[in-house]
Coordinates of C-alpha atoms in Angstrom, one line a residue:
X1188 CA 33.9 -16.3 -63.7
X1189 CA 33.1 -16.0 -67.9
X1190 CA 30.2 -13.4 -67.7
X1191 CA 30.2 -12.9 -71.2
X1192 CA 29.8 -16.7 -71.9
X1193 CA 26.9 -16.3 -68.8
X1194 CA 25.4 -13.3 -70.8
X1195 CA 26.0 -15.5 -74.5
X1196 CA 24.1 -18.4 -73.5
X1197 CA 21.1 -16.3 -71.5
X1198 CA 18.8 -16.2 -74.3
X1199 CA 19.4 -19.8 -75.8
X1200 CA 18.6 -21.1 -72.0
X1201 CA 15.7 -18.9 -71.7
X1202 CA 14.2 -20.3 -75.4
X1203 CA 14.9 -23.6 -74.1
X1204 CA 12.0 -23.1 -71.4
X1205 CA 9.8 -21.3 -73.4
X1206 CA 9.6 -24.4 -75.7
X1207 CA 9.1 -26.9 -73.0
X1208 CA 5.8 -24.6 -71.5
X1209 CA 7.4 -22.0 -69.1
X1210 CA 6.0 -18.3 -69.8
X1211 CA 8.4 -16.0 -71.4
X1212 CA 8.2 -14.0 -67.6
X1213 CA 8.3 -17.1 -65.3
X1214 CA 10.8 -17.8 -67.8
X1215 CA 13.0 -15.1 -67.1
X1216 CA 12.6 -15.3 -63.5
X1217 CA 14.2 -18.6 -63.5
X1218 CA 16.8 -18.2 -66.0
X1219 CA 17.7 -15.2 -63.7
X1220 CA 18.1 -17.4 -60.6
X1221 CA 20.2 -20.1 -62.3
X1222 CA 22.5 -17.2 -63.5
X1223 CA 22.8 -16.2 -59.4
X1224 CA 23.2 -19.8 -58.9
X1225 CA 26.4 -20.0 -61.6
X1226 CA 28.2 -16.7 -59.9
X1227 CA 27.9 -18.8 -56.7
X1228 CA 28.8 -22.1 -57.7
X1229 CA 31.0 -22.5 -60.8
X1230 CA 34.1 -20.5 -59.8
X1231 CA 34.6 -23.8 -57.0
X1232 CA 33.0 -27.0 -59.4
X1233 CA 33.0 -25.2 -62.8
X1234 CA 30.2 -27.4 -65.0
X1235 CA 32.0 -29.5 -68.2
X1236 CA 28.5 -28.3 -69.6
X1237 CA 27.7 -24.7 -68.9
X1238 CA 24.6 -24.4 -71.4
X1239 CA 23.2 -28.2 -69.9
X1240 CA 23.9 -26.8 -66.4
X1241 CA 22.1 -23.9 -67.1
X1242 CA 19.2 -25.4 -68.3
X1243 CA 18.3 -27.8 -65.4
X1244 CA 18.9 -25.2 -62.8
X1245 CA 16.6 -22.8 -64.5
X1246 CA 13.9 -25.5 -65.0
X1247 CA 14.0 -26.7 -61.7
X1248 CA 13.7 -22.8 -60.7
X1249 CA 10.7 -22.5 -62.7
X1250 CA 8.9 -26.1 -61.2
X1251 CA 9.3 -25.0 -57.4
X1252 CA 8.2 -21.3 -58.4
X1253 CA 5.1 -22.9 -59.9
X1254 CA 4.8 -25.4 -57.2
X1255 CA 4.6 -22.6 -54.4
X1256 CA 2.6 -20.5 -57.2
X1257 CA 0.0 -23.3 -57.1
X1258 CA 0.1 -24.4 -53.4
X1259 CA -0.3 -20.2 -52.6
X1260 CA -3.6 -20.3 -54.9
X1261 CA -5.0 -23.5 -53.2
X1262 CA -4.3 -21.7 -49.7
X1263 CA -6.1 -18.7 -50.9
X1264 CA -8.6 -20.9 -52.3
X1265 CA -9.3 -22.9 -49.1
X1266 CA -9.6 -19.7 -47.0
X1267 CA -12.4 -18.2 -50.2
X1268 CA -14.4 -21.0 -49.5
X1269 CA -14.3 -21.9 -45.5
X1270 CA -17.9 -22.1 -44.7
X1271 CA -19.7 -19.4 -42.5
X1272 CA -19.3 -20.9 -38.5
X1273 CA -22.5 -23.0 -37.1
X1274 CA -23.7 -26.2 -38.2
X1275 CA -23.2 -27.3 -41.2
X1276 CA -25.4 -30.0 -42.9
X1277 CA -23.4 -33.3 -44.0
X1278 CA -22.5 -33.5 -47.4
X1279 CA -22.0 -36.9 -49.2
X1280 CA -21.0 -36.1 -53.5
X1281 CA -19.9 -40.4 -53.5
X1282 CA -23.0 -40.8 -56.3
X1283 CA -22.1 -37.2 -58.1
X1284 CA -18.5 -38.5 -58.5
X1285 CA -20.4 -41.5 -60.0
X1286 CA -22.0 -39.2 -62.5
X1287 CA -19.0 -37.0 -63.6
X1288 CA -17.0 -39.8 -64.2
X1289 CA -19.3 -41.3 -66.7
X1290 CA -18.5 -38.4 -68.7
X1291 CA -20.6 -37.9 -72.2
X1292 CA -17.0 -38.1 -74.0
X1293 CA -16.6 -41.6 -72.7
X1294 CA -18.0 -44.9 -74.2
X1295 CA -20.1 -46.9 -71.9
X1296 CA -17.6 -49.8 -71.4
X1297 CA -14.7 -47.1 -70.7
X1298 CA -16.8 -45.0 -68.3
X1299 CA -18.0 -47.7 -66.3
X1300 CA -14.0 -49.2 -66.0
X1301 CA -12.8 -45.3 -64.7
X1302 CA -15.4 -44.9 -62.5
X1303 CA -14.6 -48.4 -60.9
X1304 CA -10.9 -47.8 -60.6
X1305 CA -11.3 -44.1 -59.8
X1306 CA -14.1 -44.0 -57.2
X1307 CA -14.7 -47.8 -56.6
X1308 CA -11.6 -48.4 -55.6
X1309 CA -11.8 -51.8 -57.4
X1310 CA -8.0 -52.9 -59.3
X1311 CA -7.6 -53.5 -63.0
X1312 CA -7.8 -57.4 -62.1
X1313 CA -11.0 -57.0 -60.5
X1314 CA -12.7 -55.0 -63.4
X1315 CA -10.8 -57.6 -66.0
X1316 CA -12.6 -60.6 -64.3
X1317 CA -16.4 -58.6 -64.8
X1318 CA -15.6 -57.6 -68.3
X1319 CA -14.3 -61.2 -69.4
X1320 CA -10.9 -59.8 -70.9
X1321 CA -7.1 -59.9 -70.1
X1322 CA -6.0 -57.7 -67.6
X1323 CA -3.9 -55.5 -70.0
X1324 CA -6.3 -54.7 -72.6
X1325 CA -8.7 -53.3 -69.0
X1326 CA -5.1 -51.4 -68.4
X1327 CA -5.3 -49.9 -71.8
X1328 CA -8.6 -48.8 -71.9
X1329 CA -8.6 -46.9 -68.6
X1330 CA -5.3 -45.3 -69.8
X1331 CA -7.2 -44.0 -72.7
X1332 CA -10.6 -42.9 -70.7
X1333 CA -8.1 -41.1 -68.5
X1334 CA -6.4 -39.3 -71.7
X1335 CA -9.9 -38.5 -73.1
X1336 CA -11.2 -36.8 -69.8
X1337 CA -8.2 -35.3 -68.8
X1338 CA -9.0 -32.0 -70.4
X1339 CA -12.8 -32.3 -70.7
X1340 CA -15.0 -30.2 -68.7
X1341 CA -16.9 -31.6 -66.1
X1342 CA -19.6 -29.7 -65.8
X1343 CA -21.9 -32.8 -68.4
X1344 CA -22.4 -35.7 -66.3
X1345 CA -23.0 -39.1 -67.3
X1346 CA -26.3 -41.1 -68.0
X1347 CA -28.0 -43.1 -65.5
X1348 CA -27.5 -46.3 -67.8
X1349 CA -23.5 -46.2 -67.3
X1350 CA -24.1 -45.2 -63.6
X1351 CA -26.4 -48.6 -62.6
X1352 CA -24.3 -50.7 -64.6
X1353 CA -20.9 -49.1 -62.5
X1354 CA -23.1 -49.2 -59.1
X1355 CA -24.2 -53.3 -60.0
X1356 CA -20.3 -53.9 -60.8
X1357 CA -19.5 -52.2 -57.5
X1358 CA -22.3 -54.3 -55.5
X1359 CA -21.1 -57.7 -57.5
X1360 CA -17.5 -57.7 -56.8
X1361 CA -18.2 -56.8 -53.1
X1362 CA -20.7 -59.8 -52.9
X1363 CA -18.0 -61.6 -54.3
X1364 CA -16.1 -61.2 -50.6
X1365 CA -12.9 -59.9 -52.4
X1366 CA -14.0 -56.7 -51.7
X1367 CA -16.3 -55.1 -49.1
X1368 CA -18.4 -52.8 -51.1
X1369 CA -21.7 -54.3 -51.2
X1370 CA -23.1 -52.1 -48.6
X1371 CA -21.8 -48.9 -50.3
X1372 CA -23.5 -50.0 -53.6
X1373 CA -26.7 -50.5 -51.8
X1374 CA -26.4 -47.1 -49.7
X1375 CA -25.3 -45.4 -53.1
X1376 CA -28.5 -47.0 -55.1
X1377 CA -31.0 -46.5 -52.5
X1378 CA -29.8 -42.5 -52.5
X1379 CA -30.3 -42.8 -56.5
X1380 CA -34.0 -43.9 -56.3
X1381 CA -34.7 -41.7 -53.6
X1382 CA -33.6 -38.4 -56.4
X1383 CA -34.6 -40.5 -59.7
X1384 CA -38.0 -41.9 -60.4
X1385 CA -36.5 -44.8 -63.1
X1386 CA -37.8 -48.3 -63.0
X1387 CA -34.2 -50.1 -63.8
X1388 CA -32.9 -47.9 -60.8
X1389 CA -35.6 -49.4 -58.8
X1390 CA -35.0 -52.6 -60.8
X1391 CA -31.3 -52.4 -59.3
X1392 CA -32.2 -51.7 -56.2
X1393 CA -34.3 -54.4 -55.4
X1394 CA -31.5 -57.3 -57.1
X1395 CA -29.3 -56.1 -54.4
X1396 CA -31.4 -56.5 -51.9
X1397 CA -32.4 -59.7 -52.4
X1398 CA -29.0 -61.0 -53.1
X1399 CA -27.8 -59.3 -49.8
X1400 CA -30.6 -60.5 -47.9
X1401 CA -28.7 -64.1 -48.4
X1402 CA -25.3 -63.2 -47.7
X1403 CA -25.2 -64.5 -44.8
X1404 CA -25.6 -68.1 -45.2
X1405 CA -23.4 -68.0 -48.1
X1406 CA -20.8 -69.2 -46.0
X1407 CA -19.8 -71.8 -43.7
X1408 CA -18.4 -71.6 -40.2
X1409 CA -15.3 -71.9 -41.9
X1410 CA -15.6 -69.3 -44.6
X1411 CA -16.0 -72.4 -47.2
X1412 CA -18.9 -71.7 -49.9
X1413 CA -22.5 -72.5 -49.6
X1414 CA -24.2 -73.7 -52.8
X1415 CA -27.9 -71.8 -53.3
X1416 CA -29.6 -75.4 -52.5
X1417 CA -27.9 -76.0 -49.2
X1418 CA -28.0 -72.5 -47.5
X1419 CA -30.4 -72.2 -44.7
X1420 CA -33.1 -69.9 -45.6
X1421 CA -33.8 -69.6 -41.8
X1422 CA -30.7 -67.1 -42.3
X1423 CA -31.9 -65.4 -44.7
X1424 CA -32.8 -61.7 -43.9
X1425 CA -36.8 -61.6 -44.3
X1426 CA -36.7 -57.8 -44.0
X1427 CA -34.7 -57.1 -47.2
X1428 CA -36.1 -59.7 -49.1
X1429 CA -39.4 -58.3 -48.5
X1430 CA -38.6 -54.7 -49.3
X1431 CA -36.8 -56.3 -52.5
X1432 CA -40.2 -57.9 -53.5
X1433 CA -42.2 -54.8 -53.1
X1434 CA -39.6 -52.7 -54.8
X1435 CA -39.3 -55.0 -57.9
X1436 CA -43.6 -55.2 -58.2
X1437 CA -44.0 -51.6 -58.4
X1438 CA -41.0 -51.3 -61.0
X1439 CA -42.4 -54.2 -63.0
X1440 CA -46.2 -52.5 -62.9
X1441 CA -44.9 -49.4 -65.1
X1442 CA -44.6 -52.4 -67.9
X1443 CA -41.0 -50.7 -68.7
X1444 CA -39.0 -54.2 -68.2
X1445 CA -35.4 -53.5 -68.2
X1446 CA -32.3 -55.9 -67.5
X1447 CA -32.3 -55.4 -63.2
X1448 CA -36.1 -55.6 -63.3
X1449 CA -35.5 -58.9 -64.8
X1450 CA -32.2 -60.1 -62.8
X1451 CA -34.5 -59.2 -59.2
X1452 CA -37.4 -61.5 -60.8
X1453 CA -34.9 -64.3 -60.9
X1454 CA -33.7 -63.3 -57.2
X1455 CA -37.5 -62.5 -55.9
X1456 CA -38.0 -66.6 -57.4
X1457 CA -35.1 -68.2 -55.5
X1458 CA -36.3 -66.1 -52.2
X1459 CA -40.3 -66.6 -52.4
X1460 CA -39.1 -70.4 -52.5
X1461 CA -39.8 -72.5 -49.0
X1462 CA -37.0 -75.0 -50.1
X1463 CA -34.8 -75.8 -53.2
X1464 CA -37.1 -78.5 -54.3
X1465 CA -39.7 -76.0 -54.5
X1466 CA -38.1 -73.0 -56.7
X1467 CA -40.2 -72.5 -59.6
X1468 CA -37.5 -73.3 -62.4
X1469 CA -39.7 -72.9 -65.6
X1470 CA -40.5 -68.9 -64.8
X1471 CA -37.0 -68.8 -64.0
X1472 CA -35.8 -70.1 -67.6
X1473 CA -38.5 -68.1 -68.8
X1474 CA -37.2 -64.9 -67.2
X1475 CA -33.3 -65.3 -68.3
X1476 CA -35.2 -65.6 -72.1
X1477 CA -36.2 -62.0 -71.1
X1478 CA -32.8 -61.3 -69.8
X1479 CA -31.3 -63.2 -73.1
X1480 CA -33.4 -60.9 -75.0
X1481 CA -32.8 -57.5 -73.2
X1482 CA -28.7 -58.2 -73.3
X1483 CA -27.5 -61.2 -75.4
X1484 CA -25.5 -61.8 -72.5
X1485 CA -23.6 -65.0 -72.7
X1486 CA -23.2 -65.0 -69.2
X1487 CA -26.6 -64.8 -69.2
X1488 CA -27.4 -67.8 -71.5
X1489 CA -24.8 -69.7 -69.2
X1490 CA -27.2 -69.3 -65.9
X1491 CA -30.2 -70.0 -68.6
X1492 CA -28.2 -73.4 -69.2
X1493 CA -28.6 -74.2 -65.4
X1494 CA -32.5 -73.2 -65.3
X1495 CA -33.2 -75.3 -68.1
X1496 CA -31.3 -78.3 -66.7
X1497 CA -33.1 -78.5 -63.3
X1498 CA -36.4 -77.6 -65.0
X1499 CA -36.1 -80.0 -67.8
X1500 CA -33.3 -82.4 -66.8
X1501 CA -29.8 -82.2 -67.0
X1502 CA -29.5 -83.4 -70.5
X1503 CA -31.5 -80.3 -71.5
X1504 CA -29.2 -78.1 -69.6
X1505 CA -25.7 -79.4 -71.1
X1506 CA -27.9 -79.1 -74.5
X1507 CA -28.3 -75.1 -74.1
X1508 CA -25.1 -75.7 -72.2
X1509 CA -23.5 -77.0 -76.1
X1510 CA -24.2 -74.0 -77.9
X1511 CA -21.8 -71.5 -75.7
X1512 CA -18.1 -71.2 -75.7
X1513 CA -15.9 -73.2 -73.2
X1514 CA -13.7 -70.4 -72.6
X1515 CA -16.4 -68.4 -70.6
X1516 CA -15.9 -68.3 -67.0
X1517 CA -17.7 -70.6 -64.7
X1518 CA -18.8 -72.6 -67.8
X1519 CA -16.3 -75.5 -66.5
X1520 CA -18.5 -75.4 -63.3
X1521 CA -21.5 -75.3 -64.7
X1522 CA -20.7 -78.5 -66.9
X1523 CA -19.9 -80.2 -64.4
X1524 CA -22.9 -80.0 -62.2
X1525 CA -25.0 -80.4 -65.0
X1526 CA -22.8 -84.0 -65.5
X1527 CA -22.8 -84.9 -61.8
X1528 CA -27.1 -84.4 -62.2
X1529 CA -27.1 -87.1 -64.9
X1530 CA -24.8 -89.1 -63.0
X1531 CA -21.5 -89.1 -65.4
X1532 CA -19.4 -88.8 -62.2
X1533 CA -15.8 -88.9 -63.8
X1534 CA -16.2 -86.3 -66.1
X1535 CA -18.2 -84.0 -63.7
X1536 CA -15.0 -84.8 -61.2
X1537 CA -12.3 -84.1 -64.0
X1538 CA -14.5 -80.7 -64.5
X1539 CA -14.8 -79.6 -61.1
X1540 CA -11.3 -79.7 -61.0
X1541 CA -10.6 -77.3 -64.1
X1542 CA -13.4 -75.2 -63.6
X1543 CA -11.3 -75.0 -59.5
X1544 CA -7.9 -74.0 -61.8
X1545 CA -9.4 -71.6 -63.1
X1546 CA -11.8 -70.0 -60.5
X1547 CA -11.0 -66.5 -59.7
X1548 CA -11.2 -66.0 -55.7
X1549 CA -9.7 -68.6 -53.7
X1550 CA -13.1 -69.4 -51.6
X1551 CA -14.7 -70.7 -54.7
X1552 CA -11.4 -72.6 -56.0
X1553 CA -11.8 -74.6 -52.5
X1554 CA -15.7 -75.2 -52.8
X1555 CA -14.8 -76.6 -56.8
X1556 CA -11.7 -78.5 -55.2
X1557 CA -14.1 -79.8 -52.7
X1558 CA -16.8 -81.0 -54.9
X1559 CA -14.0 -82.9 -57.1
X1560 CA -12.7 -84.1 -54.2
X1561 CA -16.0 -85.7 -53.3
X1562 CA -16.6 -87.3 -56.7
X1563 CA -13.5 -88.7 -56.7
X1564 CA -14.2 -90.8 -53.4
X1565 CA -17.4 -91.5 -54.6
X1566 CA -16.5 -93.4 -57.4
X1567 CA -13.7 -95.2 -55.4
X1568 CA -16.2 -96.8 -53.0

């Protein structure tokens, strides 16, 4: 064994982890327990690279030291803070996570994408689809919201703004049925208007009742979609619908009109209507002009192009339909019922069909292959 090249290369080796973050006496330490390690194992398998042996030994010595550091501190940590014996009252932090992730160093848009991936469990697909872009660029900016947070303090929590908008995104994609989170969104919600007296919270609130009240006539016997005009409304779930209602008219008498407060007016409509026949279209349009107003949404304008076509003919709807771009999602669908209403059969078929290729669940790409489907015989008879 070559102790003086062992004692020559010592303090290279122990700059070497110095510069990569070790401490000059964790540093030591290791370097030490490599050098033990060298006595032991070179005279038998001497390394072609003594300083490169060296090295990764002593690093390695200095990651498991910190390692059992760490896991010693989170032992001593756990024992610090094991609660007193009895009873101890149930503790739910879901809606504080909610909060601390929609960190003040965040923009809105990244905030609500983290707190979706991190604590709505939803996947970068999912949260692509809501914010209308690719998949990769919703990949790169929760990468970055990560790197921004990741050595903020959390001790600033978020608005209430990014939390609704997180908490509707949440409720949306569980409605959707590719996810079951629905509920959560509505138990998270109703625990935020019980702490915060806010109008849009209330607003929120009551959307998500009203939709859920519906949810489950939504679908067939077998799982296939059912359109809002053929759903039995004797399945609809009274209860909510009227706790909805009552919700949204005491939000909407504090004449503070924000999006949700607006969205549940459109839902409260479709409800308080006996039949589809009877749904009061013109306050609808005239409600997603509020909505149009309070967002610019184009998704928005889209359902405003459906309003206007069963309140003023279909003609009126692919009109407002005219002005938005093709590439939104759903607008395929939308075009084509508004075509199958003013009887243009072969291009509401041909639509169907595209707006089914490009449908993002596979329950509605069966409902849109089903309505081409049924077009398509039509016209043969």
């Amino acid at each position: 064994m070559n102790e003086a090249l062992l004692r020559s290369l010592t303090p290279s080796v122990l700059g070497i982890l110095v510069r990569r973050g070790a401490d000059f006496a964790a540093a030591e330490d290791a370097v030490q327990d490599a050098l033990v390690e060298a006595v032991r194992v070179w005279p038998d398998a001497p390394p072609r690279d003594p300083k490169g042996w060296l090295v990764t030994v002593a690093w390695r010595r200095f990651l498991d030291a910190m390692r059992a550091d760490a896991a010693r501190r989170r032992r001593e940590d756990l024992v610090d803070e094991e609660p007193a014996p009895g009873p101890t009252p149930a503790v739910d932090d879901t809606l504080q996570l909610y909060f601390l992730c929609a960190h003040p160093s965040l923009t809105p848009s990244s905030a609500v994408a983290l707190t979706l991936r991190a604590v709505g469990g939803l996947t970068t697909r999912q949260i692509a689809q809501a914010y209308l872009v690719p998949e990769a660029t919703m990949a790169q900016r929760i990468s970055r919201a990560k790197r921004t947070v990741s050595g903020a303090r959390f001790d600033q929590p978020g608005d209430v703004a990014t939390v609704l908008r997180v908490l509707y995104l949440v409720f949306n994609e569980g409605y959707s049925g590719d996810v079951d989170l629905a509920a959560e969104a509505i138990r998270l919600t109703r625990q935020l208007a019980a702490a915060i007296d806010h109008p849009e919270v209330a607003g929120l609130l009551a959307l998500m009742l009203l939709h859920h009240a519906r949810r489950a006539a939504r679908t067939a016997p077998d799982d296939s979609l059912v359109p809002l005009a053929e759903q039995d409304r004797g399945r609809w779930d009274t209860k909510s619908i009227a706790e909805g209602v009552e919700i949204l008219q005491r939000a909407l008498a504090r004449d503070r009109l924000g999006e949700f407060q607006a969205q549940a007016a459109v839902a409260a409509l479709h409800a308080d209507a006996p039949t589809a026949e009877e749904t009061d279209w013109v306050q609808i349009v005239e409600w997603y002009d509020e909505l149009a107003r309070l967002t610019d949404s184009p998704v928005v304008r889209l359902n405003r192009a459906v309003a206007v076509g069963e309140a003023d003919g279909p003609r009126a709807g692919l009109a407002a339909l005219a002005a938005l771009d093709a590439s939104l999602p759903r607008h395929a669908a939308v075009a084509a019922y508004l075509h199958e209403r003013d009887g243009d059969l072969a291009t509401a078929a041909r639509l169907y069909a595209e707006a089914a290729h490009k449908a993002a669940n596979l329950a509605e790409r069966d409902h849109l292959t089903r309505q081409a489907a049924r077009l398509n015989a039509r016209r043969r008879r």
